[in-house]
Short mmCIF file of C-alpha atoms in Angstrom, two decimals:
data_model
loop_
_atom_site.label_atom_id
_atom_site.label_comp_id
_atom_site.label_asym_id
_atom_site.label_seq_id
_atom_site.Cartn_x
_atom_site.Cartn_y
_atom_site.Cartn_z
CA MET A 11 0.08 -0.16 -0.09
CA PRO A 12 1.67 2.96 -0.86
CA PRO A 13 1.80 6.13 1.40
CA ARG A 14 -0.12 8.96 2.44
CA ILE A 15 1.40 12.45 1.50
CA PRO A 16 -0.02 14.76 4.13
CA LEU A 17 -1.82 17.06 1.53
CA GLN A 18 -2.25 19.90 4.43
CA ARG A 19 1.58 20.51 4.88
CA THR A 20 2.04 20.20 0.97
CA TYR A 21 -0.08 23.03 0.77
CA ASN A 22 1.51 25.26 3.41
CA HIS A 23 5.09 25.28 1.62
CA ILE A 24 3.26 26.27 -1.67
CA ALA A 25 1.53 29.27 0.85
CA LEU A 26 5.21 30.33 1.95
CA ALA A 27 6.13 29.70 -1.70
CA ARG A 28 3.56 32.32 -2.93
CA SER A 29 3.57 34.52 1.00
CA GLY A 30 7.61 35.21 0.29
CA TYR A 31 6.85 34.97 -3.88
CA ALA A 32 4.36 37.86 -2.64
CA THR A 33 7.57 39.94 -0.69
CA VAL A 34 9.55 39.61 -3.73
CA THR A 35 7.65 41.08 -5.97
CA ALA A 36 5.73 43.34 -3.50
CA SER A 37 9.86 44.83 -2.39
CA ALA A 38 10.59 44.76 -6.89
CA THR A 39 7.50 47.17 -6.79
CA THR A 40 8.03 49.91 -4.20
CA PRO A 41 9.93 52.55 -5.62
CA ALA A 42 13.07 53.97 -3.40
CA PRO A 43 12.99 56.60 -1.59
CA PRO A 44 13.81 59.55 -2.50
CA LEU A 45 17.48 60.91 -1.82
CA ALA A 46 16.72 64.32 -0.05
CA GLN A 47 15.07 61.18 2.25
CA GLN A 48 18.20 59.08 2.32
CA THR A 49 20.60 61.85 2.82
CA GLN A 50 18.82 63.15 6.62
CA ALA A 51 20.15 62.97 9.48
CA ALA A 52 18.85 60.39 11.51
CA SER A 53 16.67 61.42 14.57
CA PRO A 54 18.71 60.97 17.72
CA ILE A 55 17.64 57.98 19.77
CA ARG A 56 15.89 58.40 22.94
CA ARG A 57 17.67 56.65 25.34
CA HIS A 58 14.91 57.89 28.29
CA PRO A 59 11.45 58.32 27.61
CA ALA A 60 9.91 62.46 26.70
CA ASN A 61 7.77 62.83 30.04
CA GLN A 62 10.72 61.27 32.57
CA PRO A 63 14.12 63.18 32.20
CA PRO A 64 17.32 61.79 33.16
CA SER A 65 18.57 62.62 36.15
CA TYR A 66 22.16 62.95 38.73
CA LYS A 67 19.66 62.24 41.13
CA PRO A 68 17.40 58.69 41.69
CA PRO A 69 14.40 60.81 41.04
CA GLU A 70 11.94 58.19 42.64
CA PHE A 71 13.20 59.03 45.51
CA ARG A 72 11.61 61.55 47.87
CA LYS A 73 14.21 63.75 48.81
CA SER A 74 14.69 64.35 45.08
CA GLN A 75 11.00 65.00 45.20
CA LEU A 76 11.46 67.56 47.63
CA HIS A 77 14.42 68.86 45.68
CA ARG A 78 12.54 69.81 43.02
CA GLN A 79 9.77 71.47 44.96
CA TYR A 80 12.02 72.89 47.09
CA THR A 81 13.90 74.58 43.79
CA SER A 82 10.06 75.32 42.33
CA LEU A 83 9.71 77.63 46.20
CA LEU A 84 12.24 80.12 45.78
CA ARG A 85 11.85 80.23 42.23
CA SER A 86 8.31 81.45 42.68
CA SER A 87 8.22 83.36 45.68
CA PRO A 88 9.43 86.59 46.09
CA LEU A 89 9.07 86.72 49.58
CA VAL A 90 10.32 84.13 52.22
CA LEU A 91 10.01 84.43 55.66
CA LEU A 92 12.31 82.17 57.46
CA PHE A 93 11.34 80.44 61.18
CA GLN A 94 13.05 77.88 63.06
CA HIS A 95 10.27 75.95 65.57
CA ASN A 96 10.47 73.47 68.50
CA ASN A 97 8.94 70.55 68.50
CA LEU A 98 4.71 71.53 67.93
CA ARG A 99 2.64 69.83 68.25
CA ALA A 100 -0.13 68.85 64.91
CA THR A 101 -2.59 70.93 67.62
CA GLU A 102 -0.80 73.73 67.69
CA TRP A 103 0.45 73.89 63.70
CA ALA A 104 -3.44 74.26 63.16
CA GLY A 105 -3.98 76.69 65.30
CA VAL A 106 -1.35 78.32 64.00
CA ARG A 107 -2.19 77.82 60.56
CA ARG A 108 -5.67 78.81 61.22
CA GLU A 109 -4.75 82.67 62.75
CA LEU A 110 -2.58 83.55 59.61
CA HIS A 111 -4.92 82.45 57.14
CA ARG A 112 -7.84 85.16 59.09
CA ALA A 113 -4.77 87.67 59.40
CA LEU A 114 -3.64 87.28 55.49
CA HIS A 115 -7.84 87.38 54.76
CA ALA A 116 -8.11 90.54 56.89
CA VAL A 117 -5.46 92.22 54.94
CA ASP A 118 -6.68 90.84 52.19
CA VAL A 119 -10.07 93.44 52.77
CA GLU A 120 -8.39 95.84 53.56
CA LEU A 121 -6.93 96.19 51.26
CA GLY A 122 -10.71 95.75 48.97
CA LEU A 123 -11.86 98.54 50.74
CA ALA A 124 -9.92 100.72 49.82
CA GLY A 125 -9.71 100.11 46.47
CA ASP A 126 -5.71 98.60 45.91
CA GLU A 127 -5.73 95.93 42.81
CA GLY A 128 -2.10 95.89 42.34
CA THR A 129 0.21 92.45 43.51
CA GLY A 130 -0.71 92.64 47.49
CA THR A 131 -4.49 91.96 46.31
CA GLY A 132 -5.29 88.44 47.77
CA LEU A 133 -2.46 86.83 49.16
CA ALA A 134 -5.00 84.99 52.10
CA ASP A 135 -5.45 81.85 49.71
CA SER A 136 -2.09 81.45 48.32
CA ALA A 137 0.42 81.87 51.24
CA ARG A 138 1.08 79.33 52.85
CA ILE A 139 3.68 78.10 56.19
CA GLN A 140 5.46 74.33 55.57
CA VAL A 141 7.83 72.36 57.58
CA LEU A 142 11.33 72.18 55.66
CA GLN A 143 14.66 70.33 55.17
CA ALA A 144 17.58 72.39 55.36
CA GLY A 145 19.66 70.66 53.94
CA LEU A 146 17.73 69.95 51.14
CA LEU A 147 16.62 73.84 50.88
CA GLY A 148 20.34 74.67 50.65
CA SER A 149 20.82 72.78 48.15
CA ALA A 150 17.85 74.53 46.00
CA LEU A 151 19.13 77.60 47.42
CA ARG A 152 22.95 77.10 45.27
CA VAL A 153 21.26 75.62 42.12
CA VAL A 154 18.72 78.45 42.07
CA GLU A 155 21.56 81.46 42.72
CA PHE A 156 24.07 79.05 40.75
CA TRP A 157 22.32 77.84 37.53
CA ASP A 158 20.62 79.22 34.65
CA PRO A 159 17.72 77.02 33.33
CA ALA A 160 18.08 79.27 29.69
CA GLY A 161 21.45 79.58 29.81
CA ALA A 162 21.91 76.20 29.74
CA ALA A 163 19.21 75.18 26.98
CA ALA A 164 21.09 78.03 24.37
CA GLU A 165 23.59 76.32 24.72
CA THR A 166 22.81 72.61 24.22
CA VAL A 167 24.44 71.39 20.75
CA HIS A 168 22.20 69.43 18.25
CA PRO A 169 23.91 65.66 17.52
CA THR A 170 23.96 66.67 14.37
CA ASP A 171 25.90 70.14 14.21
CA PRO A 172 29.36 70.11 12.76
CA ARG A 173 30.52 70.69 16.30
CA THR A 174 29.74 67.55 17.68
CA SER A 175 32.12 64.89 17.58
CA SER A 176 31.50 62.00 16.86
CA SER A 177 31.86 59.77 20.51
CA ALA A 178 29.68 62.96 22.11
CA PRO A 179 27.16 61.66 23.76
CA VAL A 180 23.50 62.46 22.44
CA ALA A 181 22.81 66.17 23.25
CA LEU A 182 18.98 66.75 23.39
CA ASP A 183 18.24 63.32 26.29
CA GLU A 184 22.00 64.17 27.93
CA GLN A 185 22.36 67.36 28.68
CA PRO A 186 18.97 68.48 30.05
CA THR A 187 17.27 71.30 31.89
CA HIS A 188 16.17 70.74 35.15
CA GLY A 189 16.74 71.28 38.78
CA LEU A 190 17.76 67.68 39.31
CA SER A 191 19.74 67.54 36.09
CA ARG A 192 24.08 67.25 36.35
CA ALA A 193 24.34 70.56 34.77
CA ALA A 194 22.72 71.52 37.52
CA HIS A 195 24.42 69.51 40.26
CA ASP A 196 28.13 70.32 39.02
CA ALA A 197 26.75 74.42 38.44
CA ALA A 198 26.16 74.42 42.49
CA LYS A 199 28.94 72.06 43.22
CA ALA A 200 31.19 74.50 42.32
CA ARG A 201 30.52 77.88 43.43
CA ARG A 202 32.71 77.54 46.96
CA SER A 203 31.65 80.44 48.05
CA ARG A 204 28.60 80.60 51.12
CA LEU A 205 25.18 82.09 50.84
CA GLU A 206 24.17 84.77 53.08
CA LEU A 207 21.68 82.20 53.53
CA GLU A 208 22.78 78.81 54.54
CA VAL A 209 23.88 80.62 58.32
CA LEU A 210 20.27 80.69 59.02
CA LEU A 211 19.69 77.05 57.59
CA SER A 212 20.98 74.72 60.86
CA GLY A 213 18.25 73.31 63.16
CA PRO A 214 14.21 72.52 62.29
CA VAL A 215 13.05 75.67 59.32
CA ALA A 216 9.59 76.73 58.39
CA ALA A 217 9.29 78.66 55.43
CA LEU A 218 6.17 81.46 54.75
CA ALA A 219 6.53 82.21 50.79
CA PHE A 220 4.05 84.51 49.31
CA PRO A 221 3.73 84.74 45.51
CA ALA A 222 4.20 88.67 45.73
CA VAL A 223 5.77 91.53 47.72
CA SER A 224 3.25 93.01 50.15
CA PRO A 225 4.84 94.88 53.49
CA GLN A 226 0.63 94.74 54.18
CA HIS A 227 0.57 91.44 54.32
CA LEU A 228 4.32 91.49 56.14
CA LYS A 229 3.32 92.91 58.80
CA ALA A 230 -0.01 91.05 59.44
CA ALA A 231 2.59 87.03 59.37
CA LEU A 232 5.11 89.26 61.87
CA CYS A 233 2.15 90.05 64.10
CA THR A 234 0.91 87.12 64.30
CA LEU A 235 4.28 84.71 64.08
CA ALA A 236 6.69 86.52 65.71
CA PRO A 237 4.91 89.96 66.66
CA HIS A 238 7.74 92.67 68.88
CA ALA A 239 5.85 95.67 69.92
CA PRO A 240 5.26 98.09 69.88
CA ASP A 241 5.79 98.12 66.20
CA PHE A 242 4.12 94.56 65.48
CA PRO A 243 1.34 94.45 68.46
CA ALA A 244 -0.29 90.75 68.42
CA PRO A 245 -3.83 90.54 68.22
CA ARG A 246 -5.75 92.17 71.65
CA ARG A 247 -7.70 89.58 73.42
CA ARG A 248 -11.28 91.68 72.35
CA VAL A 249 -10.61 92.16 68.67
CA ASN A 250 -9.44 88.18 68.12
CA PRO A 251 -9.93 85.91 71.28
CA ASP A 252 -9.54 83.03 69.53
CA TYR A 253 -5.99 84.04 69.48
CA HIS A 254 -5.28 83.88 72.44
CA ASP A 255 -6.12 80.21 72.73
CA PRO A 256 -3.18 78.54 74.80
CA SER A 257 -2.45 75.92 71.39
CA VAL A 258 -1.79 78.41 69.63
CA ILE A 259 0.15 80.84 72.44
CA SER A 260 1.59 77.42 72.94
CA GLY A 261 2.57 77.17 69.05
CA VAL A 262 3.82 80.51 68.57
CA SER A 263 6.09 80.80 71.82
CA LYS A 264 7.71 77.91 69.97
CA LEU A 265 8.47 79.59 66.52
CA MET A 266 11.48 82.15 66.14
CA LEU A 267 11.85 83.94 64.08
CA LEU A 268 15.93 83.83 61.58
CA GLY A 269 14.96 86.33 58.87
CA ALA A 270 13.71 86.77 54.88
CA ARG A 271 14.62 86.40 51.59
CA VAL A 272 12.65 89.53 49.39
CA GLU A 273 13.79 89.74 45.54
CA GLY A 274 16.90 87.38 45.89
CA SER A 275 17.84 89.93 49.07
CA VAL A 276 18.68 88.39 53.02
CA PHE A 277 17.32 89.83 55.44
CA ASP A 278 17.66 89.83 59.24
CA GLN A 279 15.06 89.27 61.89
CA ALA A 280 15.07 93.95 61.85
CA GLY A 281 15.57 94.06 58.34
CA THR A 282 12.98 91.87 58.28
CA ARG A 283 10.63 94.11 60.29
CA TRP A 284 11.52 96.98 58.61
CA VAL A 285 10.07 95.83 55.52
CA GLY A 286 6.99 95.56 56.35
CA GLY A 287 7.25 98.13 58.15
CA ILE A 288 7.02 100.59 55.03
CA PRO A 289 4.17 102.86 55.59
CA GLY A 290 1.17 102.39 52.55
CA GLY A 291 2.91 99.56 51.32
CA LEU A 292 4.90 99.73 48.01
CA GLU A 293 2.59 102.42 46.84
CA GLY A 294 4.18 104.43 50.11
CA LEU A 295 7.68 103.02 48.96
CA ARG A 296 7.20 103.92 45.01
CA GLY A 297 5.85 107.91 46.73
CA GLN A 298 9.70 107.78 48.92
CA LEU A 299 11.23 107.01 46.04
CA VAL A 300 9.74 109.77 43.68
CA ALA A 301 10.19 112.45 46.68
CA MET A 302 13.79 111.70 47.20
CA LEU A 303 14.29 111.91 43.57
CA GLN A 304 12.78 114.56 43.30
CA GLY A 305 14.54 116.40 46.15
CA PHE A 306 18.01 114.92 44.20
CA GLY A 307 16.99 117.25 41.16
CA ALA A 308 16.35 119.70 43.26
CA GLN A 309 19.77 119.47 44.74
CA VAL A 310 21.35 119.76 41.74
CA THR A 311 19.80 122.31 40.05
CA THR A 312 20.37 124.82 43.15
CA ALA A 313 24.03 123.78 42.67
CA LEU A 314 24.18 124.14 39.54
CA GLU A 315 23.47 127.70 39.45
CA GLY A 316 24.34 128.42 42.64
CA ALA A 317 28.23 127.91 40.43
CA THR A 318 27.07 130.02 37.63
CA ARG A 319 25.79 132.40 39.91
CA SER A 320 29.25 131.90 41.03
CA VAL A 321 31.08 132.64 38.11
CA TYR A 322 28.92 135.67 37.06
CA PHE A 323 29.49 137.70 39.95
CA THR A 324 33.32 136.99 39.99
CA LEU A 325 32.92 138.37 36.31
CA GLU A 326 31.01 141.46 36.68
CA GLY A 327 33.53 141.99 39.79
CA ARG A 328 36.37 142.23 37.38
CA LYS A 329 35.15 144.37 35.12
CA MET A 330 34.00 147.04 37.89
CA GLN A 331 37.34 146.90 38.87
CA MET A 332 39.21 146.92 36.00
CA GLU A 333 36.47 149.51 34.45
CA ASP A 334 38.35 151.47 38.37
CA GLU A 335 41.72 151.17 37.75
CA GLY A 336 41.36 152.76 34.50
CA LYS A 337 39.44 156.12 35.74
CA PRO A 338 41.80 157.69 36.93
CA LYS A 339 44.60 157.69 34.62
CA GLU A 340 41.93 159.61 32.37
CA ASP A 341 42.05 161.96 35.17
CA ALA A 342 45.78 162.36 35.74
CA ALA A 343 46.49 163.54 32.10
CA PRO A 344 44.54 166.63 31.42
CA ALA A 345 46.32 167.79 35.10
CA THR A 346 49.53 166.88 33.62
CA GLU A 347 49.23 169.59 30.31
CA GLU A 348 47.35 172.53 32.70
CA ALA A 349 50.84 172.03 34.91
CA LYS A 350 52.63 172.76 32.68
#
């Protein structure tokens, strides 16, 4: 009996042969890509996802996320108050935050009634006090002060640029512009100079950040968190009895004002209270500046006029002196002729 032929396997071989023939035919009939597309440089291969750029520190660590948070806080807050807190309990923190929000909200209402719609309005909901880690805050401060993301982005060289060597890494992926990159770490580490604010970053630190500089809100915060009579008195019991709650008083007594960072400048306690004590806020400060410039202009005008008048009087005096010296000579000539 002859062996049976597996027809299905034969059909499979025939189908594979036909498909291969079709593939060869299709590839043969497909036109070649244009010359411009062949000579165009291939796009750089990304070694990391676009939504997760590489970083010097692992981004999954809590310290890395806190570092990014502190960097954003320093860059977006032109006014930051620093306090040292000593073992405040949760109830004390809740009372302090409640009274602080109430004081800042009262300033917003007062400015709204006065018709002041400047940058100092509506800060009660944006300002908040939080506990920070002093070491990470110092590192974030050095990144903010010594590293410019815009400059780092401008120095990035495309991999197809002739200046880039063949062994250079991919510039789009290896030179990120965020605060956790190696470029930011190297820029902060290269500066050995110590910042003024780093002297205050020792021990438990809490920060009160404002999105805008407002002396009125600063004064209200100082009266609530660091009262100092007579310029920054604490709220009276009749006006605000909740402030004199034992938990709030205990929490305020455990807070100590260290200093402030205002528009990139560091102020001690006296300087911070000076900023909070500016009469009229920023408008009053602008008025003082205008008055000072006007007074300076008047002084310059007076000095120039005085010098001009002095020169004029000197020349006039010299002219009169010369005229007086010439008169006796003219009178002496006729007298000599008469004597002859």
